[in-house]
GROMACS .gro file of C-alpha atoms in nm:
model
  132
    1MET     CA    1  15.512  22.407   3.204
    2GLU     CA    2  15.622  22.161   2.932
    3ASN     CA    3  15.990  22.255   2.976
    4CYS     CA    4  15.966  22.192   3.352
    5PHE     CA    5  15.804  21.854   3.290
    6LEU     CA    6  16.075  21.749   3.043
    7LYS     CA    7  16.345  21.861   3.285
    8HIS     CA    8  16.188  21.658   3.566
    9LEU     CA    9  16.136  21.355   3.341
   10THR     CA   10  16.496  21.372   3.224
   11GLN     CA   11  16.624  21.383   3.582
   12CYS     CA   12  16.403  21.093   3.688
   13LEU     CA   13  16.509  20.883   3.390
   14SER     CA   14  16.876  20.950   3.452
   15ASP     CA   15  16.849  20.869   3.824
   16VAL     CA   16  16.651  20.549   3.775
   17PHE     CA   17  16.824  20.428   3.459
   18LEU     CA   18  17.179  20.487   3.576
   19ASN     CA   19  17.112  20.329   3.916
   20LYS     CA   20  16.956  20.021   3.754
   21GLN     CA   21  17.235  20.001   3.497
   22GLN     CA   22  17.497  19.991   3.772
   23SER     CA   23  17.344  19.673   3.909
   24TYR     CA   24  17.368  19.502   3.568
   25ILE     CA   25  17.734  19.578   3.504
   26ASP     CA   26  18.001  19.488   3.757
   27ASN     CA   27  18.224  19.774   3.876
   28ASN     CA   28  18.536  19.570   3.801
   29LEU     CA   29  18.422  19.532   3.441
   30ILE     CA   30  18.360  19.907   3.411
   31ASP     CA   31  18.708  19.973   3.556
   32LEU     CA   32  18.862  19.735   3.302
   33ILE     CA   33  18.676  19.896   3.011
   34VAL     CA   34  18.784  20.245   3.124
   35TYR     CA   35  19.147  20.136   3.159
   36GLU     CA   36  19.162  19.954   2.824
   37THR     CA   37  18.969  20.225   2.639
   38ASN     CA   38  19.209  20.492   2.765
   39ARG     CA   39  19.509  20.273   2.681
   40TYR     CA   40  19.380  20.197   2.330
   41ALA     CA   41  19.310  20.566   2.265
   42GLU     CA   42  19.662  20.655   2.376
   43GLN     CA   43  19.815  20.376   2.163
   44THR     CA   44  19.610  20.468   1.857
   45ILE     CA   45  19.662  20.843   1.879
   46GLY     CA   46  20.033  20.800   1.957
   47SER     CA   47  20.102  20.559   1.672
   48SER     CA   48  19.934  20.745   1.388
   49ILE     CA   49  19.975  21.076   1.216
   50SER     CA   50  19.643  21.249   1.256
   51ARG     CA   51  19.498  21.501   1.017
   52LYS     CA   52  19.490  21.867   1.110
   53HIS     CA   53  19.125  21.865   1.215
   54SER     CA   54  19.107  21.505   1.341
   55ARG     CA   55  18.845  21.446   1.610
   56SER     CA   56  19.096  21.217   1.783
   57LYS     CA   57  19.289  21.527   1.890
   58LYS     CA   58  18.994  21.613   2.115
   59TRP     CA   59  19.029  21.288   2.311
   60LYS     CA   60  19.039  21.323   2.688
   61PRO     CA   61  19.070  21.012   2.908
   62THR     CA   62  18.735  20.871   3.010
   63SER     CA   63  18.631  20.794   3.367
   64LYS     CA   64  18.426  20.530   3.543
   65GLU     CA   65  18.131  20.769   3.574
   66GLU     CA   66  18.145  20.864   3.206
   67MET     CA   67  18.167  20.498   3.101
   68GLN     CA   68  17.860  20.420   3.312
   69VAL     CA   69  17.670  20.694   3.127
   70PHE     CA   70  17.802  20.563   2.794
   71THR     CA   71  17.687  20.207   2.868
   72ALA     CA   72  17.350  20.337   2.987
   73LEU     CA   73  17.310  20.518   2.654
   74ILE     CA   74  17.398  20.200   2.463
   75ILE     CA   75  17.135  20.007   2.661
   76LEU     CA   76  16.882  20.287   2.608
   77GLN     CA   77  16.937  20.260   2.232
   78GLY     CA   78  16.803  19.906   2.253
   79ILE     CA   79  16.487  20.031   2.424
   80ILE     CA   80  16.412  20.346   2.223
   81LYS     CA   81  16.431  20.283   1.849
   82LYS     CA   82  16.567  20.558   1.623
   83GLY     CA   83  16.717  20.556   1.275
   84THR     CA   84  17.071  20.674   1.352
   85VAL     CA   85  17.301  20.729   1.649
   86GLU     CA   86  17.286  21.103   1.581
   87GLN     CA   87  16.913  21.099   1.651
   88TYR     CA   88  16.965  20.963   2.003
   89LEU     CA   89  17.196  21.251   2.094
   90SER     CA   90  17.028  21.523   1.889
   91LYS     CA   91  16.932  21.848   2.058
   92ARG     CA   92  16.675  21.924   1.788
   93HIS     CA   93  16.331  21.946   1.944
   94SER     CA   94  16.173  21.725   1.675
   95THR     CA   95  16.410  21.429   1.717
   96SER     CA   96  16.565  21.463   2.062
   97THR     CA   97  16.569  21.207   2.339
   98PRO     CA   98  16.597  21.444   2.637
   99PHE     CA   99  16.788  21.206   2.863
  100SER     CA  100  17.050  21.121   2.600
  101SER     CA  101  17.126  21.469   2.473
  102LYS     CA  102  17.150  21.607   2.828
  103VAL     CA  103  17.417  21.365   2.948
  104LYS     CA  104  17.648  21.322   2.648
  105SER     CA  105  17.734  21.511   2.330
  106TYR     CA  106  17.728  21.325   2.000
  107GLN     CA  107  18.094  21.404   1.938
  108ARG     CA  108  18.207  21.268   2.277
  109PHE     CA  109  17.985  20.961   2.239
  110ASN     CA  110  18.150  20.888   1.903
  111LEU     CA  111  18.500  20.931   2.044
  112ILE     CA  112  18.434  20.686   2.326
  113ASN     CA  113  18.270  20.446   2.083
  114ARG     CA  114  18.571  20.471   1.850
  115PHE     CA  115  18.823  20.384   2.121
  116LEU     CA  116  18.603  20.144   2.322
  117HIS     CA  117  18.824  19.850   2.413
  118PHE     CA  118  18.817  19.549   2.643
  119SER     CA  119  19.170  19.407   2.621
  120ASN     CA  120  19.532  19.503   2.562
  121ASN     CA  121  19.630  19.461   2.196
  122GLU     CA  122  19.998  19.448   2.291
  123THR     CA  123  19.955  19.124   2.488
  124PHE     CA  124  19.718  18.952   2.244
  125VAL     CA  125  19.860  18.631   2.094
  126ALA     CA  126  19.638  18.497   1.815
  127GLU     CA  127  19.798  18.150   1.818
  128THR     CA  128  19.702  18.082   2.181
  129HIS     CA  129  19.375  18.274   2.196
  130GLU     CA  130  19.055  18.068   2.199
  131CYS     CA  131  18.885  18.302   1.948
  132PRO     CA  132  19.155  18.445   1.715
   0.00000   0.00000   0.00000
């Protein structure tokens, strides 16, 4: 009974939260973030020598849908207070947030967070930028 309730609650939260989140963030902005995040990941991974077991090697390009889930999780972290990012995405019964751990793994969340980008570093000119 409890498992069924949690499953239903998780589905309701994801449907409502993701639909509301889409109205707060413009689709063009999400497209830009996806494009620049993928570009930055490619630039970073391509320009550095990674260690044998580097998590960066597991990078796969993100998508609009995945970025919407990522931004929803970031917003959710402002609503539900926990001590660490790991606790939001934990699958441990004692610390889990069912919605979060069902839609994104901690490792993938961290990879997206690591490469999250909003502009092209190659075209940035500090001398002419309003906030260098």
